[in-house]
């Protein structure tokens, strides 16, 4: 048992990226299809207010809303904020104003960007118009941004069926967030040891269980696991399954065996792939040892040691 | 207080603990960050994890960038023998609300509530855009400062504040934070450049990592665990329309309604207030931006007699998902140590104060 100072904390880029696919209801579909056709639609509430952007249920009464009207492509800034450093994904790459714009004929405001030379050119009450994107697909980004437009006359609302050829019925909203993942002290120690082809667990000072891989806490006792214990390298298969479906981007022939392996000295089993033996000969109690990956940073899989099988009693508590 | 508002069972916050909030905690996993705070809050009561009737936590996977990230932090609780546990994917103030309801029903006598936020691995301004309406807002990536700045400009246009008044809120908050050993930004600092105009660096909260935890207890047990329990006399939370262009950004009717339902406008000894200012001596307001304090103080009718954010508030430490629970904890701790008799605590979530929770906390009368 040793207590060593924490090594340098590891970091790695972590990218979370989803192309969220969302369906549209009748009002949102009409609105976004309308943007594709350079037509801005709002929805009228029972109280006679016109909501732009439109929603399918009245935010005040929850009544279903379906009465579409066309509003102007010009409007008035109701509030604004100057953005000196645009961030990734925002509508403009040069400094711009975020604006809430009440389009002519509407009673509520739409959030978007305003292209203006500087904050001195923006004020609440400024008249603006839509600058349409050159290529439009039926999305809020079909409005490229707003631009100042002092000479406009306010448009009246016009009833609209909301019907278009080839209506947009869904959107794909890609989202990407970039993180720098840091695993903390316990997992950093574990990963550094793996790179030296050692497997290090941590013992709970309260219940004495040895966790592999360690996460820094005993989930049973709720206390820090600070004592490091080298375990393995050999271990015992406690249970296993046979995988018959090939995973995407995984260069392993099926069927193969995925197993729980209790390394000698560990208080619980970790999981790993078993190779070096026909898949249908893997069994509970099989003694195995790690085979390190080519770059030597982690066990690629485990293979039989050739020892006699372990007695059930020696691992039954670790199932 | 009127019987209408009196909960069926007396429940109090009996202990509060928090981490030292820091810009980064690369050396700590979530559970390594959470565990010392859980140990601290339990030590204050003398309870063991196995004594706790109900455990509830608040956090967000989007901060961690990993699904079910709260299950890892749960390792710090000690979940064997099996415990009664729940999680909310928002600020821990709402976890406290869930725990309070659990205690009111009599299903538990004690509760451990904790929440944590580790903002440092990602870009929290961008991360928070993912909570917006996915059809009309999220594709434009309007970050949290930009949305707060729209609200700030609306306040300036309406004549409710100006840049000097906002700077004074920042100055007061961070001066107060100098006495708070947990604060990330203790002491005054320059207002700095515009981040998104009209908000300057000083108007914005620090980005950081942190943890908070409280213990709740019911009835006489609360008196055994704490010399002066902070009784929860009422608590309520309300939400407004998600579309920013539908709302009056200069007001917070949801905060006012939650406060009313929590009994904040009732006088403490049975007389109903006249709809004026709440009869409290302290208000811990979850206002990450200076301009949001203006909105909240106006919505609640707080006057100069109420001590606002003596802890320094979210302008001094804003661990996302814990900052609201910290407001409840700070208000309770002030009652525990006799610095307050009746406090209002507020938590928010969502852009421009979209969702708001208000609790009214009271200490027993002193001789």
XYZ file of C-alpha atoms in Angstrom:
686
model
C 0.000 0.000 0.000
C 1.436 3.354 -0.991
C 0.319 6.944 -0.914
C 1.989 8.879 -3.711
C 1.604 12.543 -4.574
C -0.949 13.164 -7.295
C 0.631 13.154 -10.754
C 0.000 15.824 -13.329
C -3.737 15.994 -14.014
C -4.710 14.649 -17.418
C -6.744 16.587 -19.978
C -8.387 15.583 -23.228
C -10.692 17.321 -25.681
C -14.293 16.152 -25.436
C -16.657 17.065 -28.264
C -20.392 16.570 -27.846
C -22.169 16.892 -31.165
C -25.755 16.062 -32.042
C -27.800 16.740 -35.181
C -31.092 17.164 -33.298
C -33.947 16.260 -35.641
C -37.203 17.924 -34.639
C -40.663 17.735 -36.128
C -42.841 20.834 -36.518
C -46.475 21.399 -35.717
C -48.768 23.164 -38.195
C -47.987 26.716 -37.023
C -44.222 26.315 -36.743
C -44.206 24.508 -40.104
C -46.075 27.389 -41.765
C -43.786 29.980 -40.157
C -40.522 28.314 -41.141
C -41.779 27.415 -44.637
C -42.867 31.044 -44.967
C -39.351 32.241 -44.149
C -38.068 30.082 -46.983
C -40.525 31.948 -49.266
C -39.649 35.389 -47.735
C -43.031 35.572 -46.044
C -43.327 36.232 -42.309
C -46.349 34.691 -40.611
C -47.734 35.340 -37.189
C -50.572 33.757 -35.291
C -53.555 35.621 -33.876
C -54.705 34.929 -30.326
C -58.317 34.880 -29.144
C -57.634 38.303 -27.604
C -56.649 39.592 -31.059
C -52.896 39.887 -30.470
C -50.529 38.761 -33.217
C -47.609 36.670 -31.963
C -44.408 36.677 -34.042
C -42.677 34.280 -33.880
C -45.872 32.278 -33.712
C -46.615 29.489 -31.269
C -49.262 26.782 -31.323
C -50.677 27.513 -27.894
C -51.458 30.885 -26.353
C -48.765 31.666 -23.745
C -51.415 33.441 -21.635
C -54.393 31.073 -21.882
C -52.968 27.837 -23.372
C -55.712 27.950 -26.024
C -54.812 26.272 -29.297
C -53.855 28.844 -31.952
C -54.245 28.309 -35.704
C -55.264 31.669 -37.252
C -52.277 32.688 -39.350
C -51.640 36.195 -40.639
C -48.848 37.682 -42.717
C -46.940 40.551 -41.106
C -44.384 42.976 -42.477
C -40.700 42.322 -43.141
C -40.042 45.691 -41.500
C -40.329 46.496 -37.834
C -39.143 48.371 -34.765
C -36.388 47.525 -32.274
C -37.889 47.093 -28.783
C -34.569 46.451 -27.034
C -31.020 45.760 -28.078
C -27.534 44.811 -26.875
C -24.264 45.466 -28.672
C -22.160 42.349 -29.148
C -18.530 43.376 -29.735
C -17.195 39.818 -30.011
C -19.458 37.437 -31.941
C -19.207 33.814 -30.844
C -19.239 30.648 -32.929
C -22.614 29.918 -34.460
C -24.036 33.422 -34.051
C -25.674 35.057 -37.103
C -22.867 37.499 -37.976
C -19.102 37.216 -37.663
C -18.545 40.978 -37.356
C -19.673 42.980 -34.283
C -23.469 43.339 -34.287
C -26.448 44.150 -32.098
C -28.742 41.545 -30.644
C -32.236 42.931 -31.098
C -35.791 42.154 -30.211
C -37.830 43.375 -33.193
C -41.576 43.909 -33.262
C -42.426 43.409 -36.905
C -45.089 45.675 -38.380
C -48.441 44.120 -37.601
C -47.102 42.038 -34.706
C -47.654 42.562 -30.969
C -44.640 40.578 -29.769
C -40.962 40.676 -30.641
C -38.614 38.323 -32.445
C -34.993 37.859 -31.367
C -32.317 38.180 -34.030
C -29.147 40.047 -35.021
C -28.914 43.560 -36.441
C -26.078 44.451 -38.781
C -25.019 47.981 -37.852
C -21.696 49.820 -38.025
C -21.519 50.396 -34.278
C -23.536 50.838 -31.090
C -24.061 54.544 -31.831
C -26.132 53.486 -34.859
C -28.577 51.463 -32.747
C -31.361 52.591 -30.454
C -34.645 51.338 -29.131
C -37.283 52.469 -31.615
C -34.954 52.080 -34.611
C -36.762 51.041 -37.798
C -35.307 47.882 -39.343
C -36.030 45.349 -42.074
C -35.196 41.731 -42.671
C -32.129 40.852 -44.725
C -32.911 37.456 -46.190
C -30.296 34.724 -46.427
C -29.258 33.975 -50.022
C -30.040 30.288 -49.557
C -33.075 29.444 -47.446
C -34.185 26.057 -46.168
C -37.031 26.753 -43.752
C -35.223 27.777 -40.559
C -34.892 30.856 -38.365
C -31.502 31.398 -40.000
C -33.319 32.091 -43.309
C -33.376 35.562 -41.805
C -29.688 36.385 -42.210
C -30.127 39.387 -39.893
C -31.907 42.728 -39.709
C -30.586 45.988 -41.131
C -31.534 49.638 -40.432
C -34.315 50.826 -42.728
C -35.546 54.306 -41.916
C -37.920 54.855 -44.836
C -40.392 52.044 -44.291
C -44.104 52.513 -43.812
C -45.825 50.142 -41.471
C -47.539 47.210 -43.187
C -50.976 45.873 -42.265
C -51.497 42.232 -41.418
C -53.083 40.081 -44.117
C -54.835 36.757 -43.465
C -52.793 33.825 -44.718
C -53.696 30.164 -45.212
C -50.237 29.029 -44.153
C -50.270 26.675 -47.130
C -47.177 26.431 -49.290
C -45.924 23.951 -51.853
C -43.495 21.473 -50.334
C -43.933 22.560 -46.698
C -41.089 22.118 -44.244
C -42.189 19.563 -41.645
C -39.030 19.290 -39.589
C -35.693 20.871 -38.868
C -32.266 19.499 -38.172
C -30.618 21.622 -35.499
C -26.945 20.712 -35.275
C -25.350 21.461 -31.936
C -21.726 21.119 -31.017
C -20.174 21.880 -27.661
C -16.461 21.650 -26.972
C -15.181 20.624 -23.577
C -11.828 19.870 -22.038
C -12.300 16.746 -19.985
C -10.263 16.268 -16.854
C -10.842 13.055 -14.937
C -9.788 14.285 -11.498
C -7.145 12.886 -9.175
C -8.194 9.276 -8.745
C -8.741 8.464 -12.399
C -5.611 10.391 -13.374
C -3.584 8.156 -11.037
C -5.272 5.091 -12.555
C -4.570 6.152 -16.143
C -0.938 7.075 -15.413
C -0.411 3.632 -13.843
C -2.017 1.902 -16.831
C 0.505 3.637 -19.088
C 3.172 1.871 -16.994
C 1.304 -1.426 -17.487
C 0.196 -1.488 -13.866
C -3.363 -1.643 -12.631
C -3.922 0.409 -9.505
C -7.061 0.303 -7.420
C -7.970 2.333 -4.364
C -9.026 0.931 -1.001
C -11.881 2.337 1.042
C -10.537 3.218 4.499
C -13.914 2.323 5.993
C -14.996 -0.978 4.396
C -11.587 -1.980 2.905
C -13.074 -2.720 -0.502
C -10.633 -2.117 -3.392
C -12.158 -0.244 -6.322
C -10.866 -0.798 -9.872
C -11.006 1.532 -11.698
C -11.106 3.971 -8.792
C -13.204 7.143 -8.961
C -11.990 8.660 -5.721
C -14.946 7.677 -3.565
C -16.401 4.555 -2.004
C -20.018 4.641 -3.200
C -21.016 2.422 -0.269
C -19.446 4.473 2.513
C -19.348 7.879 0.816
C -15.736 8.549 1.786
C -12.585 9.227 -0.211
C -10.501 6.249 -1.318
C -6.970 7.489 -0.879
C -4.900 4.320 -0.371
C -3.592 2.954 -3.651
C -3.266 -0.792 -4.125
C -1.715 -2.543 -7.087
C -3.983 -5.350 -8.273
C -3.733 -8.117 -10.906
C -2.334 -8.359 -13.438
C -4.135 -11.705 -13.475
C -7.791 -12.132 -12.774
C -10.843 -14.364 -12.989
C -13.818 -14.187 -15.348
C -16.853 -13.804 -13.088
C -19.484 -13.554 -15.817
C -19.557 -12.860 -19.542
C -21.683 -12.421 -22.636
C -21.187 -13.231 -26.324
C -21.498 -10.229 -28.618
C -22.973 -11.015 -32.043
C -23.559 -7.537 -33.447
C -20.682 -5.568 -34.898
C -20.451 -2.091 -33.505
C -19.859 0.847 -35.828
C -16.197 1.870 -36.117
C -15.104 -1.168 -34.089
C -12.583 -3.376 -35.809
C -13.353 -6.604 -33.952
C -14.804 -9.703 -35.604
C -18.011 -11.057 -34.121
C -18.833 -13.091 -32.205
C -16.562 -12.094 -29.379
C -16.761 -12.286 -25.610
C -17.177 -9.382 -23.236
C -16.592 -10.298 -19.609
C -16.498 -9.118 -16.062
C -13.011 -9.759 -14.737
C -12.082 -9.670 -11.067
C -8.389 -8.816 -10.977
C -6.531 -10.506 -8.129
C -6.827 -8.227 -5.098
C -9.717 -6.150 -6.462
C -12.975 -5.758 -4.607
C -15.129 -5.654 -7.703
C -14.948 -6.752 -11.329
C -14.084 -4.509 -14.249
C -15.056 -5.303 -17.807
C -12.973 -6.248 -20.773
C -12.876 -8.307 -23.947
C -11.648 -11.894 -23.887
C -9.551 -13.180 -26.818
C -7.037 -15.918 -27.472
C -9.670 -18.601 -26.898
C -12.703 -19.654 -29.001
C -15.706 -17.622 -27.920
C -17.719 -20.689 -26.955
C -15.007 -21.923 -24.590
C -15.019 -18.888 -22.314
C -16.458 -19.774 -18.890
C -16.961 -18.433 -15.387
C -13.819 -18.992 -13.371
C -11.487 -18.763 -16.383
C -8.135 -17.268 -15.332
C -7.017 -14.407 -17.614
C -4.283 -11.769 -17.966
C -4.150 -8.464 -19.822
C -2.701 -8.016 -23.300
C -1.622 -4.411 -23.682
C -2.482 -2.272 -26.668
C 0.252 -1.518 -29.187
C 0.896 1.914 -27.720
C 0.960 0.308 -24.274
C -1.480 2.694 -22.603
C -4.256 0.265 -21.660
C -5.188 -3.422 -21.850
C -6.615 -4.122 -25.298
C -8.112 -7.419 -24.129
C -7.535 -10.327 -21.743
C -6.349 -13.855 -22.643
C -6.304 -17.163 -20.762
C -3.287 -17.729 -18.505
C -3.489 -21.512 -18.774
C -3.959 -21.900 -15.009
C -6.690 -24.163 -13.639
C -10.050 -22.416 -13.280
C -10.702 -20.547 -10.040
C -13.051 -22.085 -7.480
C -16.494 -20.497 -7.496
C -16.152 -19.664 -3.798
C -13.141 -17.418 -4.526
C -15.151 -15.010 -6.720
C -18.812 -15.517 -5.825
C -18.840 -12.272 -3.820
C -17.648 -10.345 -6.873
C -20.393 -11.351 -9.322
C -49.098 34.265 9.138
C -52.428 33.233 7.702
C -53.426 29.569 8.045
C -53.769 29.496 4.254
C -50.004 29.585 3.920
C -49.006 27.571 6.960
C -47.536 24.217 5.835
C -48.971 21.094 7.444
C -45.666 20.224 9.088
C -42.799 22.369 10.334
C -39.676 21.864 8.220
C -36.396 23.722 8.628
C -32.999 24.066 7.045
C -30.735 22.913 9.883
C -27.315 22.977 8.199
C -25.617 24.496 5.170
C -22.195 23.930 3.640
C -20.516 25.031 0.445
C -17.185 24.713 -1.304
C -14.706 27.470 -1.957
C -15.864 28.423 -5.426
C -13.034 28.486 -7.948
C -12.575 29.295 -11.621
C -11.251 25.800 -12.309
C -11.112 22.495 -10.431
C -9.225 20.398 -12.956
C -7.716 18.340 -10.164
C -11.122 17.158 -8.962
C -13.763 14.937 -10.497
C -17.344 15.855 -9.609
C -17.469 13.372 -6.757
C -14.114 14.526 -5.417
C -15.482 18.079 -5.447
C -18.828 17.182 -3.847
C -17.723 14.802 -1.092
C -16.025 17.234 1.338
C -19.111 19.467 1.284
C -21.406 16.513 2.024
C -19.153 15.502 4.927
C -19.185 19.081 6.215
C -22.963 19.461 6.180
C -23.524 16.081 7.832
C -20.877 16.798 10.479
C -22.752 19.977 11.445
C -25.824 17.907 12.327
C -24.081 14.821 13.689
C -26.106 12.712 11.252
C -24.634 9.883 9.220
C -25.593 9.284 5.588
C -27.581 6.245 6.747
C -29.664 8.471 9.048
C -30.926 10.624 6.160
C -34.498 9.905 5.054
C -34.344 11.385 1.565
C -31.544 12.618 -0.687
C -32.087 14.951 -3.625
C -29.549 16.613 -5.900
C -29.448 19.154 -8.706
C -26.976 19.406 -11.587
C -26.854 19.479 -15.384
C -25.355 17.034 -17.852
C -24.728 19.894 -20.274
C -22.104 21.373 -17.941
C -20.282 18.064 -17.735
C -20.864 17.103 -21.382
C -21.763 13.598 -20.220
C -25.043 11.759 -19.813
C -26.214 10.823 -16.306
C -23.253 12.658 -14.813
C -25.052 12.982 -11.468
C -24.784 9.231 -10.874
C -21.008 9.596 -10.493
C -21.386 12.349 -7.917
C -23.861 10.166 -6.051
C -20.896 7.981 -5.076
C -20.058 10.688 -2.555
C -23.297 10.130 -0.631
C -22.764 6.539 0.474
C -25.695 4.721 -1.077
C -25.549 1.419 0.793
C -27.760 0.175 2.331
C -30.015 1.501 -0.459
C -31.246 5.065 -0.005
C -34.286 7.025 -1.137
C -32.890 9.369 -3.765
C -33.937 11.750 -6.520
C -32.340 14.246 -8.887
C -33.465 17.401 -10.666
C -31.791 18.554 -13.870
C -31.663 22.163 -12.719
C -30.504 24.290 -9.814
C -30.439 22.560 -6.432
C -33.016 25.031 -5.110
C -35.586 22.923 -6.955
C -34.102 19.793 -5.377
C -34.690 21.483 -2.031
C -38.291 22.121 -3.051
C -38.757 18.424 -3.849
C -37.210 17.441 -0.529
C -39.405 19.933 1.333
C -42.523 18.370 -0.223
C -41.240 14.921 0.744
C -40.887 16.042 4.356
C -44.271 17.794 4.350
C -45.929 14.523 3.327
C -44.346 12.801 6.310
C -42.526 10.285 4.130
C -39.223 11.391 5.604
C -38.041 13.359 8.644
C -34.673 14.450 7.283
C -33.314 15.232 3.852
C -29.899 15.860 2.358
C -30.002 18.266 -0.606
C -26.935 19.049 -2.650
C -26.042 20.473 -6.009
C -22.925 21.162 -7.949
C -21.766 22.801 -11.111
C -18.476 22.365 -12.860
C -18.550 25.006 -15.572
C -14.834 24.972 -16.272
C -14.683 22.039 -18.747
C -16.841 23.854 -21.299
C -17.922 27.342 -22.303
C -20.884 28.053 -20.043
C -22.116 30.995 -22.141
C -22.485 28.649 -25.109
C -23.665 25.681 -23.056
C -26.605 27.663 -21.689
C -27.848 28.397 -25.226
C -28.883 24.744 -25.389
C -31.681 25.351 -22.871
C -33.378 27.788 -25.253
C -36.282 27.166 -27.605
C -34.713 24.875 -30.239
C -36.734 26.209 -33.198
C -36.431 29.975 -33.006
C -33.618 30.763 -30.551
C -31.021 28.023 -30.151
C -29.958 28.073 -33.855
C -28.857 31.711 -33.341
C -26.633 30.823 -30.323
C -27.596 33.872 -28.236
C -25.399 33.439 -25.168
C -26.448 34.050 -21.576
C -24.742 37.460 -21.346
C -26.400 38.641 -24.577
C -29.870 37.779 -23.289
C -29.222 39.448 -19.939
C -27.949 42.513 -21.807
C -31.210 42.794 -23.778
C -33.021 42.805 -20.454
C -30.595 45.398 -19.034
C -31.146 47.749 -21.995
C -34.913 47.396 -21.600
C -34.504 48.486 -17.961
C -32.345 51.450 -18.945
C -34.842 52.501 -21.640
C -37.678 52.270 -19.107
C -35.742 54.487 -16.696
C -35.441 51.814 -13.991
C -31.648 51.912 -13.845
C -28.516 53.187 -15.529
C -24.928 52.078 -15.823
C -23.883 53.887 -12.624
C -26.642 52.222 -10.618
C -25.645 48.832 -12.005
C -22.013 49.505 -11.088
C -23.119 50.334 -7.550
C -24.834 46.934 -7.265
C -21.641 45.236 -8.416
C -19.589 47.279 -5.942
C -21.903 46.573 -2.999
C -22.076 42.830 -3.777
C -18.350 42.301 -4.056
C -17.580 44.486 -1.075
C -19.917 42.282 0.965
C -18.282 39.186 -0.516
C -14.987 40.185 1.086
C -16.419 38.748 4.323
C -17.432 35.504 2.601
C -14.560 32.995 2.609
C -16.266 30.921 -0.112
C -16.623 33.731 -2.653
C -14.786 33.543 -5.940
C -14.632 37.338 -6.423
C -14.244 38.903 -2.968
C -13.703 42.625 -2.884
C -14.438 45.348 -5.387
C -12.951 45.345 -8.827
C -13.155 47.562 -11.906
C -16.363 47.466 -13.919
C -14.216 46.735 -16.971
C -15.131 46.760 -20.637
C -18.471 45.924 -22.192
C -19.017 42.188 -22.541
C -22.300 42.706 -24.315
C -23.388 46.341 -24.027
C -24.792 47.667 -21.703
C -23.316 44.935 -19.434
C -19.679 45.249 -18.435
C -17.440 42.603 -16.906
C -18.401 43.825 -13.458
C -22.114 43.377 -14.185
C -21.594 39.692 -14.986
C -21.098 36.741 -12.653
C -17.811 34.889 -12.431
C -17.672 31.522 -14.169
C -16.654 28.820 -11.770
C -17.008 25.436 -10.150
C -18.691 24.816 -6.833
C -20.902 22.764 -4.566
C -23.596 23.459 -1.978
C -25.458 21.211 0.444
C -28.154 21.624 3.065
C -29.855 19.331 5.563
C -33.585 19.657 6.159
C -35.366 18.290 9.212
C -38.958 18.293 10.438
C -40.422 19.373 13.752
C -38.664 18.665 17.035
C -35.895 16.815 15.232
C -34.910 20.125 13.646
C -34.627 21.657 17.122
C -32.403 18.781 18.250
C -30.099 19.144 15.261
C -29.803 22.913 15.215
C -29.805 25.549 17.930
C -31.865 27.963 15.832
C -33.472 26.218 12.847
C -34.388 28.237 9.761
C -38.044 27.274 9.419
C -39.376 27.171 5.864
C -42.654 29.086 6.263
C -43.509 28.849 2.594
C -41.971 28.063 -0.760
C -43.277 28.326 -4.302
C -41.907 28.421 -7.832
C -43.367 29.843 -11.036
C -42.449 30.021 -14.707
C -43.154 32.473 -17.517
C -43.570 32.114 -21.275
C -40.379 30.887 -22.904
C -40.517 33.380 -25.757
C -38.555 36.453 -24.641
C -40.462 38.734 -27.031
C -43.746 37.910 -25.273
C -42.500 38.927 -21.829
C -42.011 42.345 -20.269
C -38.329 41.924 -19.509
C -38.359 44.783 -16.982
C -40.671 42.903 -14.621
C -40.780 39.473 -12.990
C -44.400 38.571 -12.313
C -43.389 34.951 -11.672
C -41.121 36.033 -8.808
C -43.848 38.213 -7.334
C -46.438 35.422 -7.560
C -44.059 32.851 -6.066
C -43.298 35.274 -3.217
C -46.981 35.870 -2.625
C -47.727 32.132 -2.531
C -44.759 31.572 -0.235
C -46.246 34.093 2.179
C -43.541 36.699 1.733
C -46.050 39.558 1.788
C -47.791 38.286 4.925
C -46.715 39.806 8.189
C -44.957 37.257 10.401
C -47.343 37.264 13.357
C -50.729 36.657 11.849
C -51.576 39.948 10.194
C -51.919 39.943 6.468
C -49.760 42.458 4.710
C -51.310 45.004 2.444
C -49.526 43.902 -0.706
C -46.570 46.150 0.025
C -43.004 45.154 0.713
C -42.320 41.715 2.204
C -41.730 41.832 5.946
C -38.219 40.411 5.832
C -34.869 41.713 7.051
C -32.744 39.823 4.524
C -33.169 38.885 0.866
C -30.791 36.473 -0.812
C -31.586 37.035 -4.485
C -30.233 34.812 -7.220
C -29.336 37.583 -9.652
C -26.318 36.544 -11.719
C -26.364 39.947 -13.447
C -26.577 43.342 -11.714
C -29.555 44.259 -13.892
C -31.467 41.207 -12.660
C -31.237 42.448 -9.069
C -33.024 45.607 -10.249
C -35.834 43.493 -11.735
C -36.156 41.306 -8.648
C -36.032 44.107 -6.092
C -38.734 45.943 -8.018
C -40.916 42.846 -8.450
C -40.664 42.067 -4.740
C -41.039 45.652 -3.575
C -37.842 45.474 -1.524
C -36.945 48.743 0.128
C -33.786 50.030 1.793
C -34.683 48.284 5.077
C -33.966 44.876 3.513
C -30.379 43.646 3.436
C -29.873 42.307 -0.095
C -27.269 39.602 -0.705
C -25.035 40.096 2.344
C -23.120 37.035 1.093
C -22.144 38.884 -2.066
C -24.677 36.936 -4.104
C -24.180 35.357 -7.493
C -22.018 38.285 -8.621
C -19.333 36.998 -6.253
C -19.757 33.255 -6.901
C -22.086 31.700 -9.448
C -21.516 27.954 -9.685
C -24.280 27.148 -12.175
C -26.840 24.710 -10.682
C -25.652 25.457 -7.117
C -25.985 29.256 -6.961
C -29.727 29.147 -6.249
C -29.373 26.546 -3.495
C -26.607 28.711 -2.029
C -29.110 31.588 -1.731
C -31.374 29.393 0.422
C -28.378 28.169 2.387
C -26.954 31.648 2.984
C -30.341 32.961 4.116
C -30.736 29.984 6.472
C -27.204 30.334 7.845
C -27.926 33.957 8.664
C -30.936 32.835 10.712
C -28.863 30.063 12.340
C -26.333 32.571 13.644
C -28.951 35.127 14.674
C -28.167 37.756 12.053
C -31.687 37.460 10.607
C -35.152 36.667 11.947
C -37.074 36.464 8.691
C -35.407 36.093 5.322
C -36.514 35.758 1.739
C -34.486 33.439 -0.494
C -34.832 33.371 -4.257
C -33.467 31.120 -6.994
C -33.745 31.434 -10.750
C -33.219 29.325 -13.820
C -33.461 29.983 -17.530
C -32.800 33.123 -19.593
C -33.765 36.560 -18.221
C -35.251 35.187 -14.975
C -37.612 32.777 -16.731
C -38.210 30.514 -13.721
C -38.231 31.734 -10.166
C -38.448 30.099 -6.744
C -39.047 31.981 -3.520
C -38.833 30.686 0.033
C -39.596 32.468 3.281
C -37.383 31.413 6.204
C -37.907 32.297 9.862
C -36.033 31.805 13.082
C -37.826 31.245 16.380
C -38.459 34.516 18.275
C -35.605 35.402 20.588
C -35.989 36.419 24.198
